[in-house]
Amino acid sequence: MTNELSMSVAIKLQEIKSHISNGVKLIAVTKTKSVESIMEAYKCGHRIFGENRAQEMNEKQLILPHDIEWHFIGHLQTNKVRFISSFVQLIHSVDSVKLLGEINKQAQKNDRVIDCLLQFHIATEETKFGLNLREVVSILDSDYYQTLQNIRIVGVMGMATLTNNTDLIRQEFRTLKKSFEKIKELYFKEDSYFKEISMGMSEDYTIAIEEGATMVRIGSAIFGERN
Ligand SMILES: *Cc1c(COP(=O)(O)O)cnc(C)c1O
């Protein structure tokens, strides 16, 4: 059973990597998956993993090898930031100025700068978290944002609608790319670190890459369906 599982993780990972262009980072999403499953991908040389629950990520980080790059990808409550602030590599899902302030505070306590992406709401579903362009502009224009010395915004993230309508998905990814370009032009023109567009999951990552993704977040296509 273990052999069958490990074989399939290795093969699926290989298969997906063959579809991902050079320069696009693969975040292997391991939420709900065991440390054994993560180790299967690790043994294939993969080092970048994504989780959407702070405590779960903290527990896994303590057990697993320390050269893993941990990315936080889900909605993050301010009172949970402290569970990940000492080690997280990138927080993809910043969706409020309050959260940004708390990340800054926890980063300061750990004497580090935490890289963040601003999550845009691009889907038609109302349940998905995220900011619109106007809200992002108001954050970046604020005096408060200027005081945050322990966070660095390196790009944007978004989730497309869960649908079979690939035209709609493509349109949503295009909207995110346009927002990225606008923000870059207005606030980060000279900043080479502002370059990341995190979009695309198991069902839509090939479209996302065609539309300019620099990071894709893929879970079930590597590790199988979640319970
Ligand atoms: C779960 C999750 C993913 C991965 O989803 P799959 O469909 O399993 O690839 C990507 N991004 C976010 C924000 C997620 O919560």
Tab-separated table of N, CA and C in Angstrom, residues 128-198:
chain	number	residue	atom	x	y	z
A	128	LYS	N	-15.336	33.339	-1.612
A	128	LYS	CA	-13.884	33.397	-1.605
A	128	LYS	C	-13.380	34.728	-1.071
A	129	PHE	N	-12.334	34.670	-0.282
A	129	PHE	CA	-11.779	35.875	0.324
A	129	PHE	C	-11.002	36.681	-0.708
A	130	GLY	N	-10.759	37.921	-0.401
A	130	GLY	CA	-9.900	38.710	-1.266
A	130	GLY	C	-10.321	40.150	-1.370
A	131	LEU	N	-9.377	40.961	-1.845
A	131	LEU	CA	-9.564	42.397	-1.965
A	131	LEU	C	-9.899	42.768	-3.400
A	132	ASN	N	-10.481	43.956	-3.588
A	132	ASN	CA	-10.588	44.482	-4.946
A	132	ASN	C	-9.518	45.560	-5.130
A	133	LEU	N	-9.390	46.028	-6.356
A	133	LEU	CA	-8.311	46.960	-6.676
A	133	LEU	C	-8.385	48.237	-5.828
A	134	ARG	N	-9.602	48.720	-5.635
A	134	ARG	CA	-9.793	49.941	-4.848
A	134	ARG	C	-9.302	49.757	-3.403
A	135	GLU	N	-9.608	48.614	-2.829
A	135	GLU	CA	-9.164	48.340	-1.450
A	135	GLU	C	-7.638	48.221	-1.369
A	136	VAL	N	-7.051	47.599	-2.375
A	136	VAL	CA	-5.593	47.460	-2.399
A	136	VAL	C	-4.934	48.829	-2.499
A	137	VAL	N	-5.468	49.659	-3.374
A	137	VAL	CA	-4.930	51.015	-3.527
A	137	VAL	C	-5.031	51.774	-2.208
A	138	SER	N	-6.142	51.611	-1.516
A	138	SER	CA	-6.297	52.359	-0.269
A	138	SER	C	-5.317	51.860	0.805
A	139	ILE	N	-5.008	50.576	0.808
A	139	ILE	CA	-3.983	50.068	1.737
A	139	ILE	C	-2.615	50.655	1.382
A	140	LEU	N	-2.256	50.567	0.102
A	140	LEU	CA	-0.902	50.976	-0.299
A	140	LEU	C	-0.700	52.486	-0.218
A	141	ASP	N	-1.799	53.234	-0.263
A	141	ASP	CA	-1.723	54.694	-0.128
A	141	ASP	C	-1.648	55.151	1.325
A	142	SER	N	-1.957	54.246	2.248
A	142	SER	CA	-2.130	54.692	3.634
A	142	SER	C	-0.797	54.970	4.328
A	143	ASP	N	-0.826	55.896	5.287
A	143	ASP	CA	0.358	56.180	6.095
A	143	ASP	C	0.714	54.958	6.941
A	144	TYR	N	-0.319	54.246	7.379
A	144	TYR	CA	-0.102	53.060	8.210
A	144	TYR	C	0.778	52.041	7.479
A	145	TYR	N	0.461	51.795	6.219
A	145	TYR	CA	1.257	50.836	5.432
A	145	TYR	C	2.734	51.233	5.408
A	146	GLN	N	2.987	52.524	5.306
A	146	GLN	CA	4.378	53.011	5.267
A	146	GLN	C	5.154	52.690	6.547
A	147	THR	N	4.420	52.499	7.650
A	147	THR	CA	5.104	52.221	8.918
A	147	THR	C	5.471	50.735	9.075
A	148	LEU	N	4.974	49.894	8.198
A	148	LEU	CA	5.181	48.444	8.343
A	148	LEU	C	6.531	48.039	7.743
A	149	GLN	N	7.510	47.939	8.617
A	149	GLN	CA	8.888	47.686	8.164
A	149	GLN	C	9.242	46.205	8.088
A	150	ASN	N	8.389	45.326	8.631
A	150	ASN	CA	8.742	43.908	8.683
A	150	ASN	C	7.901	43.029	7.764
A	151	ILE	N	7.222	43.663	6.829
A	151	ILE	CA	6.563	42.901	5.759
A	151	ILE	C	7.043	43.449	4.419
A	152	ARG	N	7.012	42.571	3.404
A	152	ARG	CA	7.355	43.011	2.060
A	152	ARG	C	6.334	42.398	1.107
A	153	ILE	N	5.670	43.246	0.344
A	153	ILE	CA	4.676	42.738	-0.602
A	153	ILE	C	5.373	42.435	-1.925
A	154	VAL	N	5.306	41.158	-2.318
A	154	VAL	CA	6.072	40.715	-3.489
A	154	VAL	C	5.182	40.338	-4.675
A	155	GLY	N	3.863	40.535	-4.540
A	155	GLY	CA	2.997	40.231	-5.668
A	155	GLY	C	1.560	40.007	-5.252
A	156	VAL	N	0.839	39.277	-6.093
A	156	VAL	CA	-0.603	39.094	-5.911
A	156	VAL	C	-0.980	37.617	-5.997
A	157	MET	N	-2.166	37.302	-5.477
A	157	MET	CA	-2.693	35.941	-5.536
A	157	MET	C	-4.189	35.998	-5.817
A	158	GLY	N	-4.711	34.965	-6.472
A	158	GLY	CA	-6.154	34.895	-6.674
A	158	GLY	C	-6.609	33.477	-6.956
A	159	MET	N	-7.890	33.230	-6.703
A	159	MET	CA	-8.507	31.935	-6.993
A	159	MET	C	-9.655	32.134	-7.964
A	160	ALA	N	-9.626	31.378	-9.062
A	160	ALA	CA	-10.690	31.494	-10.054
A	160	ALA	C	-11.945	30.761	-9.573
A	161	THR	N	-13.055	31.063	-10.225
A	161	THR	CA	-14.321	30.371	-9.950
A	161	THR	C	-14.171	28.874	-10.204
A	162	LEU	N	-14.813	28.078	-9.369
A	162	LEU	CA	-14.839	26.634	-9.565
A	162	LEU	C	-15.903	26.319	-10.614
A	163	THR	N	-15.475	26.144	-11.841
A	163	THR	CA	-16.424	25.971	-12.948
A	163	THR	C	-15.742	25.222	-14.087
A	164	ASN	N	-16.556	24.657	-14.983
A	164	ASN	CA	-15.986	24.053	-16.189
A	164	ASN	C	-15.809	25.075	-17.309
A	165	ASN	N	-16.291	26.276	-17.068
A	165	ASN	CA	-16.233	27.330	-18.070
A	165	ASN	C	-14.814	27.909	-18.140
A	166	THR	N	-14.011	27.369	-19.038
A	166	THR	CA	-12.602	27.769	-19.093
A	166	THR	C	-12.438	29.216	-19.565
A	167	ASP	N	-13.403	29.707	-20.348
A	167	ASP	CA	-13.326	31.121	-20.764
A	167	ASP	C	-13.430	32.050	-19.558
A	168	LEU	N	-14.329	31.694	-18.654
A	168	LEU	CA	-14.501	32.507	-17.443
A	168	LEU	C	-13.230	32.458	-16.586
A	169	ILE	N	-12.695	31.253	-16.410
A	169	ILE	CA	-11.469	31.094	-15.616
A	169	ILE	C	-10.344	31.934	-16.219
A	170	ARG	N	-10.197	31.832	-17.541
A	170	ARG	CA	-9.143	32.592	-18.232
A	170	ARG	C	-9.333	34.089	-18.020
A	171	GLN	N	-10.586	34.536	-18.121
A	171	GLN	CA	-10.910	35.950	-17.931
A	171	GLN	C	-10.520	36.418	-16.528
A	172	GLU	N	-10.793	35.577	-15.551
A	172	GLU	CA	-10.485	35.944	-14.161
A	172	GLU	C	-8.969	36.031	-13.942
A	173	PHE	N	-8.239	35.093	-14.520
A	173	PHE	CA	-6.774	35.148	-14.409
A	173	PHE	C	-6.229	36.397	-15.109
A	174	ARG	N	-6.831	36.748	-16.235
A	174	ARG	CA	-6.407	37.971	-16.941
A	174	ARG	C	-6.639	39.215	-16.099
A	175	THR	N	-7.779	39.236	-15.419
A	175	THR	CA	-8.090	40.353	-14.528
A	175	THR	C	-7.027	40.479	-13.438
A	176	LEU	N	-6.615	39.341	-12.890
A	176	LEU	CA	-5.591	39.363	-11.835
A	176	LEU	C	-4.267	39.884	-12.390
A	177	LYS	N	-3.910	39.412	-13.572
A	177	LYS	CA	-2.658	39.878	-14.202
A	177	LYS	C	-2.697	41.390	-14.424
A	178	LYS	N	-3.844	41.895	-14.863
A	178	LYS	CA	-3.990	43.343	-15.092
A	178	LYS	C	-3.852	44.118	-13.787
A	179	SER	N	-4.456	43.591	-12.728
A	179	SER	CA	-4.331	44.253	-11.422
A	179	SER	C	-2.874	44.259	-10.974
A	180	PHE	N	-2.200	43.133	-11.183
A	180	PHE	CA	-0.768	43.059	-10.851
A	180	PHE	C	-0.008	44.171	-11.567
A	181	GLU	N	-0.259	44.309	-12.863
A	181	GLU	CA	0.485	45.302	-13.655
A	181	GLU	C	0.201	46.723	-13.193
A	182	LYS	N	-1.052	46.962	-12.856
A	182	LYS	CA	-1.431	48.291	-12.389
A	182	LYS	C	-0.717	48.635	-11.074
A	183	ILE	N	-0.758	47.687	-10.134
A	183	ILE	CA	-0.113	47.885	-8.823
A	183	ILE	C	1.402	48.061	-8.989
A	184	LYS	N	1.951	47.253	-9.865
A	184	LYS	CA	3.400	47.345	-10.146
A	184	LYS	C	3.745	48.755	-10.636
A	185	GLU	N	2.979	49.211	-11.606
A	185	GLU	CA	3.213	50.526	-12.194
A	185	GLU	C	3.069	51.648	-11.160
A	186	LEU	N	2.046	51.536	-10.322
A	186	LEU	CA	1.742	52.615	-9.371
A	186	LEU	C	2.647	52.636	-8.143
A	187	TYR	N	3.029	51.452	-7.651
A	187	TYR	CA	3.700	51.410	-6.341
A	187	TYR	C	5.052	50.697	-6.315
A	188	PHE	N	5.296	49.812	-7.269
A	188	PHE	CA	6.499	48.971	-7.156
A	188	PHE	C	7.346	48.988	-8.430
A	189	LYS	N	7.250	50.067	-9.158
A	189	LYS	CA	7.884	50.144	-10.466
A	189	LYS	C	9.370	49.800	-10.433
A	190	GLU	N	10.058	50.303	-9.414
A	190	GLU	CA	11.510	50.099	-9.344
A	190	GLU	C	11.887	48.866	-8.515
A	191	ASP	N	10.886	48.154	-8.015
A	191	ASP	CA	11.163	47.066	-7.073
A	191	ASP	C	11.126	45.704	-7.770
A	192	SER	N	12.320	45.156	-8.028
A	192	SER	CA	12.377	43.896	-8.777
A	192	SER	C	11.750	42.734	-8.003
A	193	TYR	N	11.659	42.883	-6.668
A	193	TYR	CA	11.060	41.788	-5.881
A	193	TYR	C	9.549	41.683	-6.088
A	194	PHE	N	8.920	42.746	-6.528
A	194	PHE	CA	7.470	42.675	-6.774
A	194	PHE	C	7.250	42.041	-8.137
A	195	LYS	N	7.115	40.696	-8.160
A	195	LYS	CA	7.066	39.989	-9.438
A	195	LYS	C	6.189	38.748	-9.435
A	196	GLU	N	5.545	38.440	-8.307
A	196	GLU	CA	4.855	37.153	-8.226
A	196	GLU	C	3.351	37.241	-8.504
A	197	ILE	N	2.885	36.310	-9.321
A	197	ILE	CA	1.446	36.144	-9.547
A	197	ILE	C	1.120	34.692	-9.230
A	198	SER	N	0.480	34.485	-8.064
A	198	SER	CA	0.146	33.139	-7.616
A	198	SER	C	-1.273	32.824	-8.055
